[in-house]
mmCIF file with all atom_site columns, C-alpha atoms in Angstrom:
data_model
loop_
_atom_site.group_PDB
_atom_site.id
_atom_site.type_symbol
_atom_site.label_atom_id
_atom_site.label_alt_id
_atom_site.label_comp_id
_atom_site.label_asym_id
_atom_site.label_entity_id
_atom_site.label_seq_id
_atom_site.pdbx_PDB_ins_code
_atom_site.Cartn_x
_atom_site.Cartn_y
_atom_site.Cartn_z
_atom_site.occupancy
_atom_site.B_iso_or_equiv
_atom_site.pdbx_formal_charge
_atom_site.auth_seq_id
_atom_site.auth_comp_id
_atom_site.auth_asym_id
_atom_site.auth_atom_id
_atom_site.pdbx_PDB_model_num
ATOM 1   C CA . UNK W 1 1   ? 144.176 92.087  105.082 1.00 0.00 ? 1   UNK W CA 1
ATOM 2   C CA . UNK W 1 2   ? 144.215 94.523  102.142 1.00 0.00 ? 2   UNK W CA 1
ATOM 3   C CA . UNK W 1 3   ? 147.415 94.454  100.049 1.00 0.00 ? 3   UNK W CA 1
ATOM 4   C CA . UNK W 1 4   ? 149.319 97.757  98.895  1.00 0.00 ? 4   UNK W CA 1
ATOM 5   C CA . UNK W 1 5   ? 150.319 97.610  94.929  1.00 0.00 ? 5   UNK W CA 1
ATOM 6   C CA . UNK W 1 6   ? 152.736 100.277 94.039  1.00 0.00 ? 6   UNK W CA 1
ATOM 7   C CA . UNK W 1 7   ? 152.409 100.622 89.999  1.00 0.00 ? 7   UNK W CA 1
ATOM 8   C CA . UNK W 1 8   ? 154.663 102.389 87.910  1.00 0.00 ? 8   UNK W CA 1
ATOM 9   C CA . UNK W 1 9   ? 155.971 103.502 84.942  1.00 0.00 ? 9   UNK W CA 1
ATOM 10  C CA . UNK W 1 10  ? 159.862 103.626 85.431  1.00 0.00 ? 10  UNK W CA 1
ATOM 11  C CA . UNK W 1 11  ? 162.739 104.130 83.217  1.00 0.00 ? 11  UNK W CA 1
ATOM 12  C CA . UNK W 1 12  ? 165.871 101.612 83.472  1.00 0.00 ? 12  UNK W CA 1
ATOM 13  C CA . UNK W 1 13  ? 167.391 104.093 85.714  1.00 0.00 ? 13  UNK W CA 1
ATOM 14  C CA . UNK W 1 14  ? 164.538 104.053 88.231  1.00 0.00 ? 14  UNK W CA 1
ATOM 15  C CA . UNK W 1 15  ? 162.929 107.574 87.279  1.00 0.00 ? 15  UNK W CA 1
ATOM 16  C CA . UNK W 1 16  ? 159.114 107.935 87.367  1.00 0.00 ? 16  UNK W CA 1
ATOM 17  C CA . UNK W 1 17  ? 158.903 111.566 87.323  1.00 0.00 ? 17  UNK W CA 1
ATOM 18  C CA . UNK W 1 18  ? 156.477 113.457 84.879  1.00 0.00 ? 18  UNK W CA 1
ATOM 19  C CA . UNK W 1 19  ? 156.180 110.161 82.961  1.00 0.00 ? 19  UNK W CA 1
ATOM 20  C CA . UNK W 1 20  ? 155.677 112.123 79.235  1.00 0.00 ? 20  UNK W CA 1
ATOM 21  C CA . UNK W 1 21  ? 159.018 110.193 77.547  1.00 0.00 ? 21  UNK W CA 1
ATOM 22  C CA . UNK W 1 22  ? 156.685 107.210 77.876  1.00 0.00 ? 22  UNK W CA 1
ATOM 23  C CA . UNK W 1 23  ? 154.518 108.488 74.627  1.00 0.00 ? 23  UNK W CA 1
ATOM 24  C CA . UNK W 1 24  ? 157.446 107.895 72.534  1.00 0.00 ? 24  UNK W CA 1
ATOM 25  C CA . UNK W 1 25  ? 156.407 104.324 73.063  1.00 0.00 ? 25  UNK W CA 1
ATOM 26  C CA . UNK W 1 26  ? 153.455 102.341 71.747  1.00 0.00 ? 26  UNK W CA 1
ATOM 27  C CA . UNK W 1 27  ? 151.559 99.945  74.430  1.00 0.00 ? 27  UNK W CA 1
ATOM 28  C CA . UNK W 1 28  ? 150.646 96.786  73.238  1.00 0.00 ? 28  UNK W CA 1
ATOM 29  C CA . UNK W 1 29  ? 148.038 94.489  74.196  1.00 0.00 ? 29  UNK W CA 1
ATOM 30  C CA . UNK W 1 30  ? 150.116 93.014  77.057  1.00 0.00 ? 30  UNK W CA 1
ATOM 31  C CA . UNK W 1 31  ? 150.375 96.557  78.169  1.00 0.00 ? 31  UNK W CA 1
ATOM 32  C CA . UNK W 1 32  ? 146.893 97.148  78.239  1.00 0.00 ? 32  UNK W CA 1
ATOM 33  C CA . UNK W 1 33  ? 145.961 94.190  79.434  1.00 0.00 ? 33  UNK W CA 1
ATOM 34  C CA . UNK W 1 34  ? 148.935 94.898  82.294  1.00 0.00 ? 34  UNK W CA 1
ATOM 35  C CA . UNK W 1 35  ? 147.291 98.424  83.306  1.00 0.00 ? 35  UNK W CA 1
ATOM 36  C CA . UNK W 1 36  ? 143.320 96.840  83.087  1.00 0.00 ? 36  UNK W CA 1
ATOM 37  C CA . UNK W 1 37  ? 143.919 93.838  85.261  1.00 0.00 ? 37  UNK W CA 1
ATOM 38  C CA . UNK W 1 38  ? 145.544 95.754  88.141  1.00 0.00 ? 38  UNK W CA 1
ATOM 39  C CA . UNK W 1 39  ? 142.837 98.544  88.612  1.00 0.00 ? 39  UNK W CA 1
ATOM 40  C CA . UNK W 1 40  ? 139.650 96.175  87.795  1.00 0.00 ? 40  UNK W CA 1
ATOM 41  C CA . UNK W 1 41  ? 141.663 93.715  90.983  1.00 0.00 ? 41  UNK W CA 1
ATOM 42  C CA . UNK W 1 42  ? 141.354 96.957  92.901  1.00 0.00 ? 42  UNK W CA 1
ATOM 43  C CA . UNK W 1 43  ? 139.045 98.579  95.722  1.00 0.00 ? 43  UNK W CA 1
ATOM 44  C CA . UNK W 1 44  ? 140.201 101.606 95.619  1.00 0.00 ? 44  UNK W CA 1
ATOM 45  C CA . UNK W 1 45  ? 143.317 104.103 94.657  1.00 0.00 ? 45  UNK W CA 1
ATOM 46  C CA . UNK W 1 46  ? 145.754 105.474 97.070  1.00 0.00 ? 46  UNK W CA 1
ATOM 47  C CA . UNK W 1 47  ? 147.213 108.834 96.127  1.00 0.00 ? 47  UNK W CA 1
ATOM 48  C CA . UNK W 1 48  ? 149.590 111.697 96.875  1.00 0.00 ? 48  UNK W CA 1
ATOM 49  C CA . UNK W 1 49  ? 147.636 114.991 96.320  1.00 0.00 ? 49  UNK W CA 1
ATOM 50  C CA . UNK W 1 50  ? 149.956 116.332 92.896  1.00 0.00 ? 50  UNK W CA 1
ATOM 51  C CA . UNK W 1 51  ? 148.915 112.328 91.545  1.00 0.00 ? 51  UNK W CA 1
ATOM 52  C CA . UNK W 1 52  ? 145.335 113.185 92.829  1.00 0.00 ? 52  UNK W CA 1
ATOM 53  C CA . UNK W 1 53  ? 144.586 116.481 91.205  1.00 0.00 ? 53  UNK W CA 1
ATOM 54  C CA . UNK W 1 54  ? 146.635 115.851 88.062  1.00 0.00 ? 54  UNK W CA 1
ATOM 55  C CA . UNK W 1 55  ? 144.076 112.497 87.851  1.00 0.00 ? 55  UNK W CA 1
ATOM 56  C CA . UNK W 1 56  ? 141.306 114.976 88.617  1.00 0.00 ? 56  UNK W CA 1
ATOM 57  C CA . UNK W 1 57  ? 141.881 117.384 86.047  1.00 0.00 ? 57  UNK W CA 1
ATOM 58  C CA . UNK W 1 58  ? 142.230 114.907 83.253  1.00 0.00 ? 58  UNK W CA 1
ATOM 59  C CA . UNK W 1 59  ? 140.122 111.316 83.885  1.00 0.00 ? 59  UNK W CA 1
ATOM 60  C CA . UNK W 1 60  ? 136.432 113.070 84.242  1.00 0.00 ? 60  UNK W CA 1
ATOM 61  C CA . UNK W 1 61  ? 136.608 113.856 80.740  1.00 0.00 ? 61  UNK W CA 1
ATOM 62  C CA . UNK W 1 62  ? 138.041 110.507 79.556  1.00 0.00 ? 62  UNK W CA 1
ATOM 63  C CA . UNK W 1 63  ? 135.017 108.350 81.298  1.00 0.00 ? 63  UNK W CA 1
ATOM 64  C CA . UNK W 1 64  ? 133.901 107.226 78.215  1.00 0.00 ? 64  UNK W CA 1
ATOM 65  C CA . UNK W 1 65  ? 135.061 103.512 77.939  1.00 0.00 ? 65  UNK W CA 1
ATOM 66  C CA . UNK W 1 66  ? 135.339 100.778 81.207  1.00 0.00 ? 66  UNK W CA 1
ATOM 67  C CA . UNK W 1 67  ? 138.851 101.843 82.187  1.00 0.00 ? 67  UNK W CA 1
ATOM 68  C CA . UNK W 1 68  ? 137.691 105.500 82.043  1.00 0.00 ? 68  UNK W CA 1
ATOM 69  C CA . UNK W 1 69  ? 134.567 104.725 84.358  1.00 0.00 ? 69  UNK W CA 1
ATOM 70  C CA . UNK W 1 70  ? 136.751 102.910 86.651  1.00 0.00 ? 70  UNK W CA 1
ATOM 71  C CA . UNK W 1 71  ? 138.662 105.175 86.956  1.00 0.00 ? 71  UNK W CA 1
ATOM 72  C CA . UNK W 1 72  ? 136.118 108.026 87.716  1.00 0.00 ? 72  UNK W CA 1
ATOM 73  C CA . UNK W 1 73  ? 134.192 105.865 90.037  1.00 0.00 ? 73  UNK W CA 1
ATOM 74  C CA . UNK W 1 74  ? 136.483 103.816 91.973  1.00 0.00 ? 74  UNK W CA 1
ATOM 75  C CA . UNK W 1 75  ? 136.792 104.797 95.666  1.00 0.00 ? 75  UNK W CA 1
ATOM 76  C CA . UNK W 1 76  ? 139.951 107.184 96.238  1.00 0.00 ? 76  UNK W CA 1
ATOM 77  C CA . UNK W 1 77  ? 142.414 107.930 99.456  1.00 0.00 ? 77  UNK W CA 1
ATOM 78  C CA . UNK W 1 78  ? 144.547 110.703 99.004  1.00 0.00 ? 78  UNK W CA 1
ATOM 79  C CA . UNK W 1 79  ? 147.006 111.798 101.342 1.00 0.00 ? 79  UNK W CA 1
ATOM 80  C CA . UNK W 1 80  ? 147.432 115.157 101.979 1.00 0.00 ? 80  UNK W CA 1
ATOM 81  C CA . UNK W 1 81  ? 147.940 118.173 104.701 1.00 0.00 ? 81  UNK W CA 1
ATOM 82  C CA . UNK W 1 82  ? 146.825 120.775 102.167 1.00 0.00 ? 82  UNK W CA 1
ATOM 83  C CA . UNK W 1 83  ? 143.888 119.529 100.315 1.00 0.00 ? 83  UNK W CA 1
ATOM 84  C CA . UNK W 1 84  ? 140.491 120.149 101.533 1.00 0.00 ? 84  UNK W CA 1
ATOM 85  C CA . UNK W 1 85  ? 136.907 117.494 101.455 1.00 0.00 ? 85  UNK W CA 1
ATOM 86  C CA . UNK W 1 86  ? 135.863 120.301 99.087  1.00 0.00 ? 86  UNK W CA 1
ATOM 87  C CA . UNK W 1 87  ? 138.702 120.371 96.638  1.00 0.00 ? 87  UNK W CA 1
ATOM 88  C CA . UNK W 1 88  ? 138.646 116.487 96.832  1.00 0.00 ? 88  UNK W CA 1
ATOM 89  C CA . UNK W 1 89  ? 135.567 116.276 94.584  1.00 0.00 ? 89  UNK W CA 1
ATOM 90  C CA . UNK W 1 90  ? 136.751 113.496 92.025  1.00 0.00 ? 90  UNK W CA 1
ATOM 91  C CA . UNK W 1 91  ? 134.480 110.514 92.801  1.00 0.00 ? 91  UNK W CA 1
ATOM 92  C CA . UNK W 1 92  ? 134.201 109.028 96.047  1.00 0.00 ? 92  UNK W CA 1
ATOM 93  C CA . UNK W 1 93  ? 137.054 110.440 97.491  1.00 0.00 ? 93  UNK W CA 1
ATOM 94  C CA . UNK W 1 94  ? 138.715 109.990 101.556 1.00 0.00 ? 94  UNK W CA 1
ATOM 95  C CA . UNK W 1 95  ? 141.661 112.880 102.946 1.00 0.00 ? 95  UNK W CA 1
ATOM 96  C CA . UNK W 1 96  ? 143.988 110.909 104.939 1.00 0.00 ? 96  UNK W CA 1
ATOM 97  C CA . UNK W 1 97  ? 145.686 114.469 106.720 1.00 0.00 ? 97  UNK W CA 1
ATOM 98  C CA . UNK W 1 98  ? 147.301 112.986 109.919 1.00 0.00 ? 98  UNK W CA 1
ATOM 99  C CA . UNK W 1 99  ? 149.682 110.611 110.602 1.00 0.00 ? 99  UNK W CA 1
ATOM 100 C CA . UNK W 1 100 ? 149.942 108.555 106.859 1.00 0.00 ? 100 UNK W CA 1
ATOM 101 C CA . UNK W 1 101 ? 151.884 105.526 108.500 1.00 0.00 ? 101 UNK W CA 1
ATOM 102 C CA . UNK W 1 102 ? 149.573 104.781 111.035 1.00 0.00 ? 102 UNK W CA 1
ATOM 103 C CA . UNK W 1 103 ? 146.152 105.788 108.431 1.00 0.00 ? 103 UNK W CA 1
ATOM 104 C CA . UNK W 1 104 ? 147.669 103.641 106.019 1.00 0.00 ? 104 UNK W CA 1
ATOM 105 C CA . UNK W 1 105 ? 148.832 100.617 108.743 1.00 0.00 ? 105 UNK W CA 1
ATOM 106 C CA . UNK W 1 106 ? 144.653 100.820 109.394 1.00 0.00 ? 106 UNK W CA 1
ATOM 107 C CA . UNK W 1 107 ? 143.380 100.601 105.675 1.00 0.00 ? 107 UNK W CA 1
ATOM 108 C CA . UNK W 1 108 ? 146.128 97.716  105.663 1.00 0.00 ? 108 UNK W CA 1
ATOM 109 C CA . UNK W 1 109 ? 144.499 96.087  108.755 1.00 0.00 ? 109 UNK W CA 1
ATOM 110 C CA . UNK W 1 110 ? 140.947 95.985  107.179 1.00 0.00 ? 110 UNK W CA 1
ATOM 111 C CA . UNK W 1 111 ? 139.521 93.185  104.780 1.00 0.00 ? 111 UNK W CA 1
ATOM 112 C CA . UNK W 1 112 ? 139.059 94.376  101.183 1.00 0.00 ? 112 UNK W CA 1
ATOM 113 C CA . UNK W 1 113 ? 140.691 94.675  97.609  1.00 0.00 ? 113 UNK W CA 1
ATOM 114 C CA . UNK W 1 114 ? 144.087 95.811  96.488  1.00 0.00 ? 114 UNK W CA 1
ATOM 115 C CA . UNK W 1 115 ? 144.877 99.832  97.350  1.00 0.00 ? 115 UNK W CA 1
ATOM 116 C CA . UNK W 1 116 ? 146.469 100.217 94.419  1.00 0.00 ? 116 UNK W CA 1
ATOM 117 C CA . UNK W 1 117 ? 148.996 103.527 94.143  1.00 0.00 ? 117 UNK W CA 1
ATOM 118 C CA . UNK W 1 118 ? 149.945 105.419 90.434  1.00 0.00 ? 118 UNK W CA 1
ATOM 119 C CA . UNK W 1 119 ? 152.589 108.009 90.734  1.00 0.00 ? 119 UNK W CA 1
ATOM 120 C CA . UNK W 1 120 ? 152.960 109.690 93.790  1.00 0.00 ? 120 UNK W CA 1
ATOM 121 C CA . UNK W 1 121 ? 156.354 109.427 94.093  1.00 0.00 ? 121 UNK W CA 1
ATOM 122 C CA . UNK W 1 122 ? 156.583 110.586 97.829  1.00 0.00 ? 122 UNK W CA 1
ATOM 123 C CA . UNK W 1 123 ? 153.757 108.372 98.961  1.00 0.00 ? 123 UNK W CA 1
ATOM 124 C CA . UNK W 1 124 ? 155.160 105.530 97.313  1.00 0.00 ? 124 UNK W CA 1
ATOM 125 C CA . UNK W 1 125 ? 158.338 105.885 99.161  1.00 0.00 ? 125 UNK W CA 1
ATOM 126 C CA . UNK W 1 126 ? 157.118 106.746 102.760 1.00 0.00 ? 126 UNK W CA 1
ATOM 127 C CA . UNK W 1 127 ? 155.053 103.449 101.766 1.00 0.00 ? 127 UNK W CA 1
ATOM 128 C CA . UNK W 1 128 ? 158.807 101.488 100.943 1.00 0.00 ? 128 UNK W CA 1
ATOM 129 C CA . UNK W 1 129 ? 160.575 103.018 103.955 1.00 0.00 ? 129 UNK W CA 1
ATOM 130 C CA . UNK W 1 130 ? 158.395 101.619 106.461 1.00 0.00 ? 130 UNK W CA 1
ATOM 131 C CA . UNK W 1 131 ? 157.476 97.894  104.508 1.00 0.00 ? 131 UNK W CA 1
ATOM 132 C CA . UNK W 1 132 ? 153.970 98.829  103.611 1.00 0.00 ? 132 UNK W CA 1
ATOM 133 C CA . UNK W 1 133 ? 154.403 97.602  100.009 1.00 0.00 ? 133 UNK W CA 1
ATOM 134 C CA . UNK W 1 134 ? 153.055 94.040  98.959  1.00 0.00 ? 134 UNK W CA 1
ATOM 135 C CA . UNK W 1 135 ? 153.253 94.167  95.294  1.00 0.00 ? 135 UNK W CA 1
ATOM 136 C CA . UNK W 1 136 ? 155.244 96.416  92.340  1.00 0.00 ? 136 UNK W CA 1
ATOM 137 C CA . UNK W 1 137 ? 154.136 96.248  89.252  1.00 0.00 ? 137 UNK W CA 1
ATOM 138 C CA . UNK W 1 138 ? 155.895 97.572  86.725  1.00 0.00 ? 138 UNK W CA 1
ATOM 139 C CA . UNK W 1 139 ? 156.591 99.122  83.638  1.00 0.00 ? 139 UNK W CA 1
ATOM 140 C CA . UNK W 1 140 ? 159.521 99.313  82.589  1.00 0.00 ? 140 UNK W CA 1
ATOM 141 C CA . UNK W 1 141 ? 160.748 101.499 79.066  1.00 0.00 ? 141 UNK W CA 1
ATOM 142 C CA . UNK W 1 142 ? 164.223 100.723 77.580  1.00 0.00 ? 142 UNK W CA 1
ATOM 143 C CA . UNK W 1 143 ? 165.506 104.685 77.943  1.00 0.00 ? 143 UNK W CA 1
ATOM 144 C CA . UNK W 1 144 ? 168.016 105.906 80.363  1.00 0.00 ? 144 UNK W CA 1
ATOM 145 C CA . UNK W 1 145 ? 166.971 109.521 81.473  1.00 0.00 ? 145 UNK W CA 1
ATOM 146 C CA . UNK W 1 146 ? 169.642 110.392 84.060  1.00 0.00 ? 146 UNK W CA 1
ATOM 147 C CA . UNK W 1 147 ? 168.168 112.470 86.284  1.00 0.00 ? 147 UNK W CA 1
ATOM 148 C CA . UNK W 1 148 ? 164.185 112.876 87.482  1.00 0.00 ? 148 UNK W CA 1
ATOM 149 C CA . UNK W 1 149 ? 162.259 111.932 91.118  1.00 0.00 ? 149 UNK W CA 1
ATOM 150 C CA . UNK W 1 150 ? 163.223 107.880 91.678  1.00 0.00 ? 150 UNK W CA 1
ATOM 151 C CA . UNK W 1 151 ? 160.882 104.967 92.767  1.00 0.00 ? 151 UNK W CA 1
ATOM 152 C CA . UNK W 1 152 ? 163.277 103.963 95.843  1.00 0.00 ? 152 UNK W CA 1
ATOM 153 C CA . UNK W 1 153 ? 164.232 106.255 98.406  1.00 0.00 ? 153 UNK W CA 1
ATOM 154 C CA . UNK W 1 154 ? 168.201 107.294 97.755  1.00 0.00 ? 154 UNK W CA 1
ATOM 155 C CA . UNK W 1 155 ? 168.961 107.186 101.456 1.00 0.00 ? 155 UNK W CA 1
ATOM 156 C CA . UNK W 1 156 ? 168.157 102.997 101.574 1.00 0.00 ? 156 UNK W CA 1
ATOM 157 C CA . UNK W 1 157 ? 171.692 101.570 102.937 1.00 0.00 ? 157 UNK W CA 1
ATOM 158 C CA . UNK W 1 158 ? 170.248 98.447  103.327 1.00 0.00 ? 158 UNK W CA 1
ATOM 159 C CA . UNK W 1 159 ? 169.627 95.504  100.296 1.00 0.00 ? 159 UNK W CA 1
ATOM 160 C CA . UNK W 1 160 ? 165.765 94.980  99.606  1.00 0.00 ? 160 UNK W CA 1
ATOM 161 C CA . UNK W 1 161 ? 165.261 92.078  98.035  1.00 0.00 ? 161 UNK W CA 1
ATOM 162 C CA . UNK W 1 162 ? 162.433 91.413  95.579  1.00 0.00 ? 162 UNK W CA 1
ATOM 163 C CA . UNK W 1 163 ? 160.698 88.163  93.978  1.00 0.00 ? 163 UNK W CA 1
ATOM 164 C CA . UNK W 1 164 ? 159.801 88.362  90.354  1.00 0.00 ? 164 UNK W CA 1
ATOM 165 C CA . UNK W 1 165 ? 156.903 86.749  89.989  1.00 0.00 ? 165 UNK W CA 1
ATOM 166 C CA . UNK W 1 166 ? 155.615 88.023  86.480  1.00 0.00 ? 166 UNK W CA 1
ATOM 167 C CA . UNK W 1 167 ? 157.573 89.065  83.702  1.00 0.00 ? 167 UNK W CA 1
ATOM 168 C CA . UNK W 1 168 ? 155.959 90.190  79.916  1.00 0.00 ? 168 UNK W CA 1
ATOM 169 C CA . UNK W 1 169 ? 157.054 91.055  77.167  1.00 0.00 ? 169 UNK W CA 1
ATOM 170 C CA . UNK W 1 170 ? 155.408 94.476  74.970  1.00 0.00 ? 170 UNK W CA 1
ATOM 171 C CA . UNK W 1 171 ? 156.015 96.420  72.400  1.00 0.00 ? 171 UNK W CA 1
ATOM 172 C CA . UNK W 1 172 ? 158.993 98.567  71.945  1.00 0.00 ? 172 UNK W CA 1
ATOM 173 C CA . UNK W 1 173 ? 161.018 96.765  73.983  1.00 0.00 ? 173 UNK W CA 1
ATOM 174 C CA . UNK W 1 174 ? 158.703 97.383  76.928  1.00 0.00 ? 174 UNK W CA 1
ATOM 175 C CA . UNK W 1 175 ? 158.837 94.908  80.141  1.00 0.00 ? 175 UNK W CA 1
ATOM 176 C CA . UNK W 1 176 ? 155.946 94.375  82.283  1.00 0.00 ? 176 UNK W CA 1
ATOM 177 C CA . UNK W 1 177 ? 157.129 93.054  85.980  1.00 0.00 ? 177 UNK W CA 1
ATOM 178 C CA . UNK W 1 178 ? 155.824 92.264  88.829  1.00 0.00 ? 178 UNK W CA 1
ATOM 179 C CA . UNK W 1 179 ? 157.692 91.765  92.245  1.00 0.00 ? 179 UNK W CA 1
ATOM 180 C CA . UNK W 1 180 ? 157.248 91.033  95.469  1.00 0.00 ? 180 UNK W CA 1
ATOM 181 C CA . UNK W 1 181 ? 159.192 91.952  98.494  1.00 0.00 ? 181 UNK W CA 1
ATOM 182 C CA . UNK W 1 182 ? 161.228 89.124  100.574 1.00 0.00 ? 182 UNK W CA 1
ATOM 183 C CA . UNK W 1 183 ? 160.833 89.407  104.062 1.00 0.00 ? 183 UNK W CA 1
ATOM 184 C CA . UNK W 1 184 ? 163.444 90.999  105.677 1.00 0.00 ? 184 UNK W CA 1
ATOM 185 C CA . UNK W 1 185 ? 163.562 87.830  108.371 1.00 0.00 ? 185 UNK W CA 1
ATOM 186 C CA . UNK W 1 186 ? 163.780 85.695  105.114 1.00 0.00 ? 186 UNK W CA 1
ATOM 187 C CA . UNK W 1 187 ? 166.447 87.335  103.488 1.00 0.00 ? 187 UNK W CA 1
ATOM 188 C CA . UNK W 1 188 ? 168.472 87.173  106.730 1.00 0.00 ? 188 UNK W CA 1
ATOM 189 C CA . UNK W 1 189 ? 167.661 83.216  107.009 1.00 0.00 ? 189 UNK W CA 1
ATOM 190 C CA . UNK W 1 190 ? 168.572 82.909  103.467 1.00 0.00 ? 190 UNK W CA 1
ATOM 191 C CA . UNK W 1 191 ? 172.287 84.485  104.309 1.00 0.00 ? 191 UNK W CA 1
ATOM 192 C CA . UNK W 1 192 ? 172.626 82.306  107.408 1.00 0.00 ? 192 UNK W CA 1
ATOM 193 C CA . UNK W 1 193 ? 172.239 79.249  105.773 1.00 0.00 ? 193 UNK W CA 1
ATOM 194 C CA . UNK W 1 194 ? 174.288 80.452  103.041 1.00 0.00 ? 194 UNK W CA 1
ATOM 195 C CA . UNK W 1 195 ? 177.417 81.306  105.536 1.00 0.00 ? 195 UNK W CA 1
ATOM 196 C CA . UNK W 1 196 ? 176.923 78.218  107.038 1.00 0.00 ? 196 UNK W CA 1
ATOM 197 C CA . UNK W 1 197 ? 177.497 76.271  103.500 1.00 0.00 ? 197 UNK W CA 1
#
């Protein structure tokens, strides 16, 4: 089964819109390593269309070093109503147009690499709301912005537990996590046993 990895960068108040605050910060090797390591584990990117043509616009003419050609030559989904096979002309590139649960619940089914998803805010959370996410990695930048497009959808009533199972250090205060989602069965199990204490 393929596994969906949700990467972002995220402020401490959960924002990942128009991520340009995170220049004021300087990547360090952990960081690098952080962003290299996920998209060489990949098979291919999953991505909303404003992720998809923003990427479009600016990676064909930064192909000169590994993570450049990766990036240009990596297989791509993008999910969109609007976009056309002709405008989707960055690399090997699939339009996922109808029903993005069920499209995505059948890349999910089939053997293969991490989809790996940057940005694309509303993809990632249709992806959240129905328990399509296996992995977040993230990074996370010590500055409170207040206000901006969140990771997790604002109408969630219900806890979602996570697993840490990386945590870095990088420059500028920088932390580089990785979680996992508990199973909503396990989290339930977890409770019962804890009433029953």
């Amino acid at each position: 089964m393929t596994r969906i990895v949700v990467t972002e960068f995220i402020s401490l108040d959960g924002v990942i819109e128009e991520p340009r605050w995170t220049f004021q910060f300087e990547r360090g090797p952990a960081g690098q390593s952080f962003k290299y390591d996920e998209l060489f584990a990949s098979e291919a990117l999953l991505l909303g269309r404003v992720t998809y043509q923003g990427f479009a616009q600016a990676w064909p003419s930064m192909g000169t070093d590994d993570f450049g050609r990766r990036m240009n030559s990596i297989p791509k989904y993008v999910v969109s109503s609007t976009l056309t096979g002709a405008e989707a002309a960055w690399g090997p590139t699939t339009v996922l147009n109808g029903d993005v649960v069920a499209e995505i619940t059948k890349l999910k089914a089939q053997p293969g690499g991490d989809l790996l998803v940057e940005g694309s805010a509303r993809l990632a959370q249709t992806l959240i709301r129905h328990g399509l996410v296996d992995d977040y990695r993230l990074m996370v930048f010590p500055i409170v912005l207040g206000a901006g497009q969140r990771l997790f959808p604002p109408e969630m009533t219900d806890p979602a537990r996570l697993t840490l199972t990386e945590a870095k250090p990088d420059r500028d205060g920088v932390m580089l996590l990785t979680y996992q989602p508990v199973p909503a069965g396990q989290v339930a199990e977890e409770g019962q046993e804890g009433n029953a204490r």
